[in-house]
Amino acid sequence: MKRHFLAIGAITITTLLAGCDFGDLVGQHQSGKKSENSNTQTEQASNNKNSNSNNGHSSNNNESRGRVEDLTQSQKVALAINDPSVSQYVVNASELRNHSFYANYNGGGQRKSIHTYKLEALPKKVEGAPNDMTFYTAKPSKGSFVTLIGIGNEKVLIAGTQSSGTYQQYAHSEAARELDLHELLDKYGESSNYKNLANQIAFTQSQSSNSSESTSDEGTSNNNASNDDKVTRDNVIDKVEAYEGHQLDTDTYTFKEPEQNEDGDWGFSILDKEGNLEGSYIVTSDGEVTKYDENGEEIE
């Protein structure tokens, strides 16, 4: 009998101990599960935080860089003149910031000061240009040529030229570059501070054509006469003298030998007797004469 009670007691104790161990195991398992869930939630929260941080960083970058569709005309130009491919034809971003640029003319170069880059609208549309593009002449000039800047919704065309032409002629010229604004914004949108630079760029309306319409009858007839025949090396001086209404003053000035460009237009420089540039003439293939001062700016 005593052994029977001892056996029952042993079984009871064993059962209790087993129950205790099983409960502990269940508790430990549930505790581990809670820990895993907690770690997973923490990790997810951390990932979400990092993701939000990255998205915020990207958003801040986009805000600082801007969007092409939000750019003003002056901001588009400010981005374009950052590109080194156009430095020969425009006052570039660094020069404009430093208020100084080097102008290279036929008779030599000189350093000049600049505070505002002025863009004057062309009086008429460039043939073949995109409908959304407006053209301007940039002043001051950086050489013995005219700087044309065409500004569109997504592109900017910059060209150095000594004659009028079509859009395709400008775009395929060695002295021109067609730039994509999306690429410019990616390259220079964050680092160039282009929005501040844009404040140094000013736009003006084209000069009235009344001045050309009010040319004297003699000058008009001379210009008409100069358009009657083909321009050649032999008669280009005659065209200029007809435009001026008198013979060229060879006692005071030296006139360089006329040269023809790839568009068929003729041009030559005017130097004083010390060899300093005084100006230049461009005669188009159809006989139209344009005179420029020593800075490359058109003389009305």
PDB file of C-alpha atoms in Angstrom:
ATOM      1  CA  MET A   1       0.000   0.000   0.000  1.00  0.00           C
ATOM      2  CA  LYS A   2       2.765   2.335   0.876  1.00  0.00           C
ATOM      3  CA  ARG A   3       4.457   1.556  -2.417  1.00  0.00           C
ATOM      4  CA  HIS A   4       1.185   2.308  -4.200  1.00  0.00           C
ATOM      5  CA  PHE A   5       1.001   5.806  -2.683  1.00  0.00           C
ATOM      6  CA  LEU A   6       4.640   6.400  -3.446  1.00  0.00           C
ATOM      7  CA  ALA A   7       4.047   5.450  -7.056  1.00  0.00           C
ATOM      8  CA  ILE A   8       1.033   7.733  -7.333  1.00  0.00           C
ATOM      9  CA  GLY A   9       3.024  10.564  -5.761  1.00  0.00           C
ATOM     10  CA  ALA A  10       5.891  10.066  -8.175  1.00  0.00           C
ATOM     11  CA  ILE A  11       3.531  10.101 -11.123  1.00  0.00           C
ATOM     12  CA  THR A  12       1.854  13.267  -9.848  1.00  0.00           C
ATOM     13  CA  ILE A  13       5.176  15.050  -9.297  1.00  0.00           C
ATOM     14  CA  THR A  14       6.409  13.968 -12.720  1.00  0.00           C
ATOM     15  CA  THR A  15       3.217  15.231 -14.324  1.00  0.00           C
ATOM     16  CA  LEU A  16       3.492  18.583 -12.555  1.00  0.00           C
ATOM     17  CA  LEU A  17       7.117  18.940 -13.501  1.00  0.00           C
ATOM     18  CA  ALA A  18       6.336  18.010 -17.088  1.00  0.00           C
ATOM     19  CA  GLY A  19       3.511  20.500 -17.121  1.00  0.00           C
ATOM     20  CA  CYS A  20       5.804  23.162 -15.752  1.00  0.00           C
ATOM     21  CA  ASP A  21       8.470  22.464 -18.359  1.00  0.00           C
ATOM     22  CA  PHE A  22       5.918  22.454 -21.166  1.00  0.00           C
ATOM     23  CA  GLY A  23       4.459  25.747 -19.968  1.00  0.00           C
ATOM     24  CA  ASP A  24       7.925  27.233 -19.815  1.00  0.00           C
ATOM     25  CA  LEU A  25       8.605  26.063 -23.356  1.00  0.00           C
ATOM     26  CA  VAL A  26       5.335  27.520 -24.578  1.00  0.00           C
ATOM     27  CA  GLY A  27       6.122  30.772 -22.809  1.00  0.00           C
ATOM     28  CA  GLN A  28       9.617  30.872 -24.230  1.00  0.00           C
ATOM     29  CA  HIS A  29       8.275  30.163 -27.733  1.00  0.00           C
ATOM     30  CA  GLN A  30       5.661  32.876 -27.431  1.00  0.00           C
ATOM     31  CA  SER A  31       8.252  35.262 -26.030  1.00  0.00           C
ATOM     32  CA  GLY A  32      10.609  34.484 -28.915  1.00  0.00           C
ATOM     33  CA  LYS A  33       7.793  34.989 -31.380  1.00  0.00           C
ATOM     34  CA  LYS A  34       7.007  38.360 -29.842  1.00  0.00           C
ATOM     35  CA  SER A  35      10.674  39.278 -30.028  1.00  0.00           C
ATOM     36  CA  GLU A  36      10.821  38.285 -33.695  1.00  0.00           C
ATOM     37  CA  ASN A  37       7.704  40.305 -34.452  1.00  0.00           C
ATOM     38  CA  SER A  38       9.147  43.237 -32.560  1.00  0.00           C
ATOM     39  CA  ASN A  39      12.432  43.003 -34.475  1.00  0.00           C
ATOM     40  CA  THR A  40      10.578  42.707 -37.788  1.00  0.00           C
ATOM     41  CA  GLN A  41       8.447  45.741 -36.985  1.00  0.00           C
ATOM     42  CA  THR A  42      11.525  47.700 -35.938  1.00  0.00           C
ATOM     43  CA  GLU A  43      13.320  46.720 -39.139  1.00  0.00           C
ATOM     44  CA  GLN A  44      10.305  47.668 -41.261  1.00  0.00           C
ATOM     45  CA  ALA A  45      10.017  50.996 -39.474  1.00  0.00           C
ATOM     46  CA  SER A  46      13.715  51.623 -40.068  1.00  0.00           C
ATOM     47  CA  ASN A  47      13.385  50.729 -43.750  1.00  0.00           C
ATOM     48  CA  ASN A  48      10.351  52.988 -44.088  1.00  0.00           C
ATOM     49  CA  LYS A  49      12.254  55.777 -42.398  1.00  0.00           C
ATOM     50  CA  ASN A  50      15.226  55.322 -44.721  1.00  0.00           C
ATOM     51  CA  SER A  51      12.910  55.158 -47.709  1.00  0.00           C
ATOM     52  CA  ASN A  52      11.152  58.331 -46.617  1.00  0.00           C
ATOM     53  CA  SER A  53      14.513  59.952 -46.013  1.00  0.00           C
ATOM     54  CA  ASN A  54      15.730  58.979 -49.490  1.00  0.00           C
ATOM     55  CA  ASN A  55      12.499  60.158 -51.048  1.00  0.00           C
ATOM     56  CA  GLY A  56      12.775  63.395 -49.156  1.00  0.00           C
ATOM     57  CA  HIS A  57      16.377  63.822 -50.270  1.00  0.00           C
ATOM     58  CA  SER A  58      15.398  63.151 -53.879  1.00  0.00           C
ATOM     59  CA  SER A  59      12.489  65.564 -53.566  1.00  0.00           C
ATOM     60  CA  ASN A  60      14.779  68.242 -52.140  1.00  0.00           C
ATOM     61  CA  ASN A  61      17.231  67.709 -55.003  1.00  0.00           C
ATOM     62  CA  ASN A  62      14.443  68.056 -57.547  1.00  0.00           C
ATOM     63  CA  GLU A  63      13.208  71.195 -55.844  1.00  0.00           C
ATOM     64  CA  SER A  64      16.666  72.780 -55.835  1.00  0.00           C
ATOM     65  CA  ARG A  65      17.294  71.751 -59.442  1.00  0.00           C
ATOM     66  CA  GLY A  66      13.860  72.732 -60.727  1.00  0.00           C
ATOM     67  CA  ARG A  67      11.859  71.451 -63.691  1.00  0.00           C
ATOM     68  CA  VAL A  68      12.288  72.348 -67.352  1.00  0.00           C
ATOM     69  CA  GLU A  69       8.654  73.377 -67.721  1.00  0.00           C
ATOM     70  CA  ASP A  70       9.059  75.874 -64.856  1.00  0.00           C
ATOM     71  CA  LEU A  71      12.179  77.591 -66.237  1.00  0.00           C
ATOM     72  CA  THR A  72      12.027  81.227 -67.318  1.00  0.00           C
ATOM     73  CA  GLN A  73      13.671  82.377 -70.544  1.00  0.00           C
ATOM     74  CA  SER A  74      16.594  83.893 -68.655  1.00  0.00           C
ATOM     75  CA  GLN A  75      17.060  80.713 -66.586  1.00  0.00           C
ATOM     76  CA  LYS A  76      17.220  78.655 -69.774  1.00  0.00           C
ATOM     77  CA  VAL A  77      19.964  80.915 -71.108  1.00  0.00           C
ATOM     78  CA  ALA A  78      21.780  80.803 -67.760  1.00  0.00           C
ATOM     79  CA  LEU A  79      21.865  77.000 -67.940  1.00  0.00           C
ATOM     80  CA  ALA A  80      22.981  77.007 -71.581  1.00  0.00           C
ATOM     81  CA  ILE A  81      25.947  79.340 -71.086  1.00  0.00           C
ATOM     82  CA  ASN A  82      27.297  76.943 -68.448  1.00  0.00           C
ATOM     83  CA  ASP A  83      28.010  74.424 -71.194  1.00  0.00           C
ATOM     84  CA  PRO A  84      31.664  74.611 -72.331  1.00  0.00           C
ATOM     85  CA  SER A  85      30.728  73.761 -75.932  1.00  0.00           C
ATOM     86  CA  VAL A  86      29.382  77.301 -76.494  1.00  0.00           C
ATOM     87  CA  SER A  87      32.081  79.302 -74.698  1.00  0.00           C
ATOM     88  CA  GLN A  88      33.543  80.534 -77.989  1.00  0.00           C
ATOM     89  CA  TYR A  89      30.273  82.093 -79.098  1.00  0.00           C
ATOM     90  CA  VAL A  90      28.737  83.522 -75.920  1.00  0.00           C
ATOM     91  CA  VAL A  91      29.775  85.251 -72.738  1.00  0.00           C
ATOM     92  CA  ASN A  92      29.884  82.122 -70.588  1.00  0.00           C
ATOM     93  CA  ALA A  93      28.576  81.653 -67.052  1.00  0.00           C
ATOM     94  CA  SER A  94      31.935  82.139 -65.349  1.00  0.00           C
ATOM     95  CA  GLU A  95      32.645  85.335 -67.293  1.00  0.00           C
ATOM     96  CA  LEU A  96      29.215  86.771 -66.554  1.00  0.00           C
ATOM     97  CA  ARG A  97      29.546  86.019 -62.827  1.00  0.00           C
ATOM     98  CA  ASN A  98      32.974  87.660 -62.754  1.00  0.00           C
ATOM     99  CA  HIS A  99      31.797  90.648 -64.830  1.00  0.00           C
ATOM    100  CA  SER A 100      34.665  90.236 -67.291  1.00  0.00           C
ATOM    101  CA  PHE A 101      35.152  88.475 -70.628  1.00  0.00           C
ATOM    102  CA  TYR A 102      37.728  88.260 -73.388  1.00  0.00           C
ATOM    103  CA  ALA A 103      36.559  89.480 -76.802  1.00  0.00           C
ATOM    104  CA  ASN A 104      38.475  88.150 -79.787  1.00  0.00           C
ATOM    105  CA  TYR A 105      38.213  90.291 -82.912  1.00  0.00           C
ATOM    106  CA  ASN A 106      39.927  90.044 -86.280  1.00  0.00           C
ATOM    107  CA  GLY A 107      42.480  92.675 -85.368  1.00  0.00           C
ATOM    108  CA  GLY A 108      43.212  91.200 -81.928  1.00  0.00           C
ATOM    109  CA  GLY A 109      41.530  90.598 -78.601  1.00  0.00           C
ATOM    110  CA  GLN A 110      40.846  92.589 -75.478  1.00  0.00           C
ATOM    111  CA  ARG A 111      39.304  92.095 -72.050  1.00  0.00           C
ATOM    112  CA  LYS A 112      36.005  93.838 -71.426  1.00  0.00           C
ATOM    113  CA  SER A 113      33.679  94.304 -68.492  1.00  0.00           C
ATOM    114  CA  ILE A 114      30.078  93.107 -68.419  1.00  0.00           C
ATOM    115  CA  HIS A 115      27.336  93.449 -65.841  1.00  0.00           C
ATOM    116  CA  THR A 116      24.234  92.529 -67.830  1.00  0.00           C
ATOM    117  CA  TYR A 117      23.994  90.192 -70.800  1.00  0.00           C
ATOM    118  CA  LYS A 118      21.405  91.754 -73.109  1.00  0.00           C
ATOM    119  CA  LEU A 119      19.295  89.697 -75.484  1.00  0.00           C
ATOM    120  CA  GLU A 120      17.448  91.623 -78.167  1.00  0.00           C
ATOM    121  CA  ALA A 121      14.569  89.881 -79.925  1.00  0.00           C
ATOM    122  CA  LEU A 122      14.935  89.413 -83.664  1.00  0.00           C
ATOM    123  CA  PRO A 123      12.328  91.383 -85.624  1.00  0.00           C
ATOM    124  CA  LYS A 124      11.307  88.319 -87.637  1.00  0.00           C
ATOM    125  CA  LYS A 125      11.216  84.557 -87.184  1.00  0.00           C
ATOM    126  CA  VAL A 126      14.129  82.438 -88.364  1.00  0.00           C
ATOM    127  CA  GLU A 127      13.095  80.305 -91.321  1.00  0.00           C
ATOM    128  CA  GLY A 128      12.546  76.661 -90.394  1.00  0.00           C
ATOM    129  CA  ALA A 129      12.814  77.268 -86.640  1.00  0.00           C
ATOM    130  CA  PRO A 130      10.541  75.286 -84.275  1.00  0.00           C
ATOM    131  CA  ASN A 131       7.269  77.063 -83.558  1.00  0.00           C
ATOM    132  CA  ASP A 132       8.070  77.308 -79.848  1.00  0.00           C
ATOM    133  CA  MET A 133      11.479  78.931 -80.370  1.00  0.00           C
ATOM    134  CA  THR A 134      12.191  82.663 -80.131  1.00  0.00           C
ATOM    135  CA  PHE A 135      15.483  84.107 -81.373  1.00  0.00           C
ATOM    136  CA  TYR A 136      17.599  86.866 -79.868  1.00  0.00           C
ATOM    137  CA  THR A 137      20.916  88.547 -80.593  1.00  0.00           C
ATOM    138  CA  ALA A 138      23.188  88.578 -77.548  1.00  0.00           C
ATOM    139  CA  LYS A 139      25.163  91.717 -76.700  1.00  0.00           C
ATOM    140  CA  PRO A 140      27.965  92.458 -76.211  1.00  0.00           C
ATOM    141  CA  SER A 141      29.465  90.265 -78.894  1.00  0.00           C
ATOM    142  CA  LYS A 142      32.420  88.035 -78.120  1.00  0.00           C
ATOM    143  CA  GLY A 143      33.997  88.417 -81.546  1.00  0.00           C
ATOM    144  CA  SER A 144      33.559  89.694 -85.089  1.00  0.00           C
ATOM    145  CA  PHE A 145      30.248  87.905 -85.399  1.00  0.00           C
ATOM    146  CA  VAL A 146      26.696  88.067 -84.139  1.00  0.00           C
ATOM    147  CA  THR A 147      25.652  85.677 -81.371  1.00  0.00           C
ATOM    148  CA  LEU A 148      22.189  84.233 -81.952  1.00  0.00           C
ATOM    149  CA  ILE A 149      20.327  82.488 -79.139  1.00  0.00           C
ATOM    150  CA  GLY A 150      17.143  80.582 -79.903  1.00  0.00           C
ATOM    151  CA  ILE A 151      15.070  79.614 -76.856  1.00  0.00           C
ATOM    152  CA  GLY A 152      12.388  76.928 -77.042  1.00  0.00           C
ATOM    153  CA  ASN A 153      10.400  74.835 -74.590  1.00  0.00           C
ATOM    154  CA  GLU A 154      12.988  72.057 -74.424  1.00  0.00           C
ATOM    155  CA  LYS A 155      15.965  73.241 -76.483  1.00  0.00           C
ATOM    156  CA  VAL A 156      18.338  76.186 -76.773  1.00  0.00           C
ATOM    157  CA  LEU A 157      20.282  76.938 -79.960  1.00  0.00           C
ATOM    158  CA  ILE A 158      23.406  79.104 -79.723  1.00  0.00           C
ATOM    159  CA  ALA A 159      25.224  80.176 -82.893  1.00  0.00           C
ATOM    160  CA  GLY A 160      27.968  82.593 -83.854  1.00  0.00           C
ATOM    161  CA  THR A 161      27.309  83.921 -87.345  1.00  0.00           C
ATOM    162  CA  GLN A 162      28.233  86.692 -89.740  1.00  0.00           C
ATOM    163  CA  SER A 163      25.207  86.274 -91.975  1.00  0.00           C
ATOM    164  CA  SER A 164      21.534  85.456 -91.885  1.00  0.00           C
ATOM    165  CA  GLY A 165      20.427  81.884 -92.489  1.00  0.00           C
ATOM    166  CA  THR A 166      17.830  79.213 -91.861  1.00  0.00           C
ATOM    167  CA  TYR A 167      17.466  77.210 -88.677  1.00  0.00           C
ATOM    168  CA  GLN A 168      18.966  74.131 -90.290  1.00  0.00           C
ATOM    169  CA  GLN A 169      21.969  76.134 -91.492  1.00  0.00           C
ATOM    170  CA  TYR A 170      22.565  77.450 -87.986  1.00  0.00           C
ATOM    171  CA  ALA A 171      21.988  74.082 -86.312  1.00  0.00           C
ATOM    172  CA  HIS A 172      24.472  72.284 -88.581  1.00  0.00           C
ATOM    173  CA  SER A 173      27.105  75.017 -88.532  1.00  0.00           C
ATOM    174  CA  GLU A 174      30.431  74.323 -86.824  1.00  0.00           C
ATOM    175  CA  ALA A 175      29.914  77.574 -84.917  1.00  0.00           C
ATOM    176  CA  ALA A 176      26.608  76.482 -83.366  1.00  0.00           C
ATOM    177  CA  ARG A 177      25.284  74.109 -80.728  1.00  0.00           C
ATOM    178  CA  GLU A 178      21.757  72.824 -80.129  1.00  0.00           C
ATOM    179  CA  LEU A 179      21.388  72.040 -76.416  1.00  0.00           C
ATOM    180  CA  ASP A 180      18.754  69.951 -74.647  1.00  0.00           C
ATOM    181  CA  LEU A 181      17.347  71.685 -71.561  1.00  0.00           C
ATOM    182  CA  HIS A 182      16.675  68.418 -69.717  1.00  0.00           C
ATOM    183  CA  GLU A 183      20.348  67.483 -70.047  1.00  0.00           C
ATOM    184  CA  LEU A 184      21.454  70.990 -69.067  1.00  0.00           C
ATOM    185  CA  LEU A 185      19.279  70.874 -65.959  1.00  0.00           C
ATOM    186  CA  ASP A 186      20.707  67.485 -64.964  1.00  0.00           C
ATOM    187  CA  LYS A 187      24.288  68.715 -65.451  1.00  0.00           C
ATOM    188  CA  TYR A 188      24.134  72.226 -64.040  1.00  0.00           C
ATOM    189  CA  GLY A 189      20.829  72.512 -62.184  1.00  0.00           C
ATOM    190  CA  GLU A 190      22.267  71.933 -58.706  1.00  0.00           C
ATOM    191  CA  SER A 191      25.827  73.205 -58.967  1.00  0.00           C
ATOM    192  CA  SER A 192      25.691  76.272 -61.184  1.00  0.00           C
ATOM    193  CA  ASN A 193      23.376  78.508 -59.133  1.00  0.00           C
ATOM    194  CA  TYR A 194      21.745  79.332 -62.447  1.00  0.00           C
ATOM    195  CA  LYS A 195      18.787  81.143 -60.888  1.00  0.00           C
ATOM    196  CA  ASN A 196      21.034  83.888 -59.526  1.00  0.00           C
ATOM    197  CA  LEU A 197      22.925  84.060 -62.815  1.00  0.00           C
ATOM    198  CA  ALA A 198      19.613  84.570 -64.624  1.00  0.00           C
ATOM    199  CA  ASN A 199      19.273  87.929 -62.861  1.00  0.00           C
ATOM    200  CA  GLN A 200      22.184  89.193 -64.972  1.00  0.00           C
ATOM    201  CA  ILE A 201      20.377  88.398 -68.222  1.00  0.00           C
ATOM    202  CA  ALA A 202      17.954  90.979 -69.633  1.00  0.00           C
ATOM    203  CA  PHE A 203      15.616  90.812 -72.622  1.00  0.00           C
ATOM    204  CA  THR A 204      14.698  93.731 -74.863  1.00  0.00           C
ATOM    205  CA  GLN A 205      12.340  94.161 -77.792  1.00  0.00           C
ATOM    206  CA  SER A 206      13.736  94.361 -81.309  1.00  0.00           C
ATOM    207  CA  GLN A 207      14.668  97.796 -82.544  1.00  0.00           C
ATOM    208  CA  SER A 208      12.067  99.447 -84.719  1.00  0.00           C
ATOM    209  CA  SER A 209      12.468  98.862 -88.406  1.00  0.00           C
ATOM    210  CA  ASN A 210      11.508 102.491 -88.979  1.00  0.00           C
ATOM    211  CA  SER A 211      15.168 103.481 -88.973  1.00  0.00           C
ATOM    212  CA  SER A 212      15.871 101.251 -91.945  1.00  0.00           C
ATOM    213  CA  GLU A 213      12.679 102.415 -93.658  1.00  0.00           C
ATOM    214  CA  SER A 214      13.676 106.049 -93.202  1.00  0.00           C
ATOM    215  CA  THR A 215      16.900 105.600 -95.155  1.00  0.00           C
ATOM    216  CA  SER A 216      17.411 108.356 -97.709  1.00  0.00           C
ATOM    217  CA  ASP A 217      16.235 107.844-101.269  1.00  0.00           C
ATOM    218  CA  GLU A 218      19.835 107.890-102.425  1.00  0.00           C
ATOM    219  CA  GLY A 219      20.822 105.198 -99.968  1.00  0.00           C
ATOM    220  CA  THR A 220      17.805 103.103-100.901  1.00  0.00           C
ATOM    221  CA  SER A 221      18.543 103.345-104.583  1.00  0.00           C
ATOM    222  CA  ASN A 222      22.187 102.496-103.937  1.00  0.00           C
ATOM    223  CA  ASN A 223      21.210  99.420-101.937  1.00  0.00           C
ATOM    224  CA  ASN A 224      18.781  98.345-104.623  1.00  0.00           C
ATOM    225  CA  ALA A 225      21.453  98.805-107.247  1.00  0.00           C
ATOM    226  CA  SER A 226      23.881  96.776-105.161  1.00  0.00           C
ATOM    227  CA  ASN A 227      21.420  93.866-105.146  1.00  0.00           C
ATOM    228  CA  ASP A 228      21.163  93.673-108.920  1.00  0.00           C
ATOM    229  CA  ASP A 229      24.189  91.469-109.595  1.00  0.00           C
ATOM    230  CA  LYS A 230      26.075  88.635-107.938  1.00  0.00           C
ATOM    231  CA  VAL A 231      28.559  89.572-105.219  1.00  0.00           C
ATOM    232  CA  THR A 232      32.165  88.603-105.983  1.00  0.00           C
ATOM    233  CA  ARG A 233      35.602  89.432-104.643  1.00  0.00           C
ATOM    234  CA  ASP A 234      35.963  91.972-107.445  1.00  0.00           C
ATOM    235  CA  ASN A 235      32.803  93.940-106.677  1.00  0.00           C
ATOM    236  CA  VAL A 236      32.316  93.525-102.919  1.00  0.00           C
ATOM    237  CA  ILE A 237      34.106  96.833-102.256  1.00  0.00           C
ATOM    238  CA  ASP A 238      31.805  98.494-104.787  1.00  0.00           C
ATOM    239  CA  LYS A 239      28.813  97.180-102.851  1.00  0.00           C
ATOM    240  CA  VAL A 240      30.134  98.668 -99.619  1.00  0.00           C
ATOM    241  CA  GLU A 241      30.925 102.021-101.250  1.00  0.00           C
ATOM    242  CA  ALA A 242      27.417 102.083-102.715  1.00  0.00           C
ATOM    243  CA  TYR A 243      26.071 101.415 -99.218  1.00  0.00           C
ATOM    244  CA  GLU A 244      28.197 104.211 -97.685  1.00  0.00           C
ATOM    245  CA  GLY A 245      27.535 106.635-100.537  1.00  0.00           C
ATOM    246  CA  HIS A 246      31.242 107.441-100.941  1.00  0.00           C
ATOM    247  CA  GLN A 247      34.582 105.789-101.569  1.00  0.00           C
ATOM    248  CA  LEU A 248      36.320 104.084 -98.666  1.00  0.00           C
ATOM    249  CA  ASP A 249      38.853 106.261 -96.856  1.00  0.00           C
ATOM    250  CA  THR A 250      42.082 104.363 -97.447  1.00  0.00           C
ATOM    251  CA  ASP A 251      44.164 107.286 -96.148  1.00  0.00           C
ATOM    252  CA  THR A 252      42.761 106.886 -92.637  1.00  0.00           C
ATOM    253  CA  TYR A 253      41.928 103.172 -92.533  1.00  0.00           C
ATOM    254  CA  THR A 254      43.267  99.865 -93.747  1.00  0.00           C
ATOM    255  CA  PHE A 255      40.698  97.490 -95.224  1.00  0.00           C
ATOM    256  CA  LYS A 256      41.524  93.805 -94.989  1.00  0.00           C
ATOM    257  CA  GLU A 257      41.190  91.525 -97.996  1.00  0.00           C
ATOM    258  CA  PRO A 258      37.555  90.350 -98.358  1.00  0.00           C
ATOM    259  CA  GLU A 259      36.914  86.732 -97.413  1.00  0.00           C
ATOM    260  CA  GLN A 260      33.947  84.540 -98.283  1.00  0.00           C
ATOM    261  CA  ASN A 261      32.296  82.234 -95.736  1.00  0.00           C
ATOM    262  CA  GLU A 262      30.587  78.902 -96.336  1.00  0.00           C
ATOM    263  CA  ASP A 263      27.207  80.604 -96.840  1.00  0.00           C
ATOM    264  CA  GLY A 264      28.541  82.627 -99.767  1.00  0.00           C
ATOM    265  CA  ASP A 265      28.643  85.932 -97.858  1.00  0.00           C
ATOM    266  CA  TRP A 266      31.635  88.270 -97.999  1.00  0.00           C
ATOM    267  CA  GLY A 267      33.232  90.175 -95.152  1.00  0.00           C
ATOM    268  CA  PHE A 268      36.269  92.246 -94.315  1.00  0.00           C
ATOM    269  CA  SER A 269      37.632  94.192 -91.350  1.00  0.00           C
ATOM    270  CA  ILE A 270      38.449  97.873 -90.941  1.00  0.00           C
ATOM    271  CA  LEU A 271      41.688  98.733 -89.105  1.00  0.00           C
ATOM    272  CA  ASP A 272      43.245 102.039 -88.179  1.00  0.00           C
ATOM    273  CA  LYS A 273      46.801 102.719 -89.257  1.00  0.00           C
ATOM    274  CA  GLU A 274      48.098 101.281 -85.982  1.00  0.00           C
ATOM    275  CA  GLY A 275      46.382  97.977 -86.697  1.00  0.00           C
ATOM    276  CA  ASN A 276      43.542  98.352 -84.187  1.00  0.00           C
ATOM    277  CA  LEU A 277      40.142  97.027 -85.171  1.00  0.00           C
ATOM    278  CA  GLU A 278      37.639  99.762 -86.018  1.00  0.00           C
ATOM    279  CA  GLY A 279      34.815  97.684 -87.429  1.00  0.00           C
ATOM    280  CA  SER A 280      33.822  95.357 -90.239  1.00  0.00           C
ATOM    281  CA  TYR A 281      31.425  94.879 -93.140  1.00  0.00           C
ATOM    282  CA  ILE A 282      29.383  91.846 -94.102  1.00  0.00           C
ATOM    283  CA  VAL A 283      27.905  91.652 -97.604  1.00  0.00           C
ATOM    284  CA  THR A 284      25.435  88.810 -98.111  1.00  0.00           C
ATOM    285  CA  SER A 285      25.320  86.810-101.323  1.00  0.00           C
ATOM    286  CA  ASP A 286      22.310  88.854-102.453  1.00  0.00           C
ATOM    287  CA  GLY A 287      24.144  92.159-101.902  1.00  0.00           C
ATOM    288  CA  GLU A 288      22.777  93.288 -98.527  1.00  0.00           C
ATOM    289  CA  VAL A 289      25.422  95.248 -96.598  1.00  0.00           C
ATOM    290  CA  THR A 290      25.694  95.344 -92.796  1.00  0.00           C
ATOM    291  CA  LYS A 291      28.286  97.375 -90.902  1.00  0.00           C
ATOM    292  CA  TYR A 292      29.592  96.462 -87.428  1.00  0.00           C
ATOM    293  CA  ASP A 293      31.581  98.480 -84.911  1.00  0.00           C
ATOM    294  CA  GLU A 294      34.756  97.307 -83.190  1.00  0.00           C
ATOM    295  CA  ASN A 295      32.661  95.393 -80.644  1.00  0.00           C
ATOM    296  CA  GLY A 296      30.865  93.411 -83.310  1.00  0.00           C
ATOM    297  CA  GLU A 297      27.612  95.299 -82.775  1.00  0.00           C
ATOM    298  CA  GLU A 298      25.560  96.316 -85.782  1.00  0.00           C
ATOM    299  CA  ILE A 299      25.673  99.979 -86.790  1.00  0.00           C
ATOM    300  CA  GLU A 300      22.325 101.277 -87.966  1.00  0.00           C
TER     301      GLU A 300
END
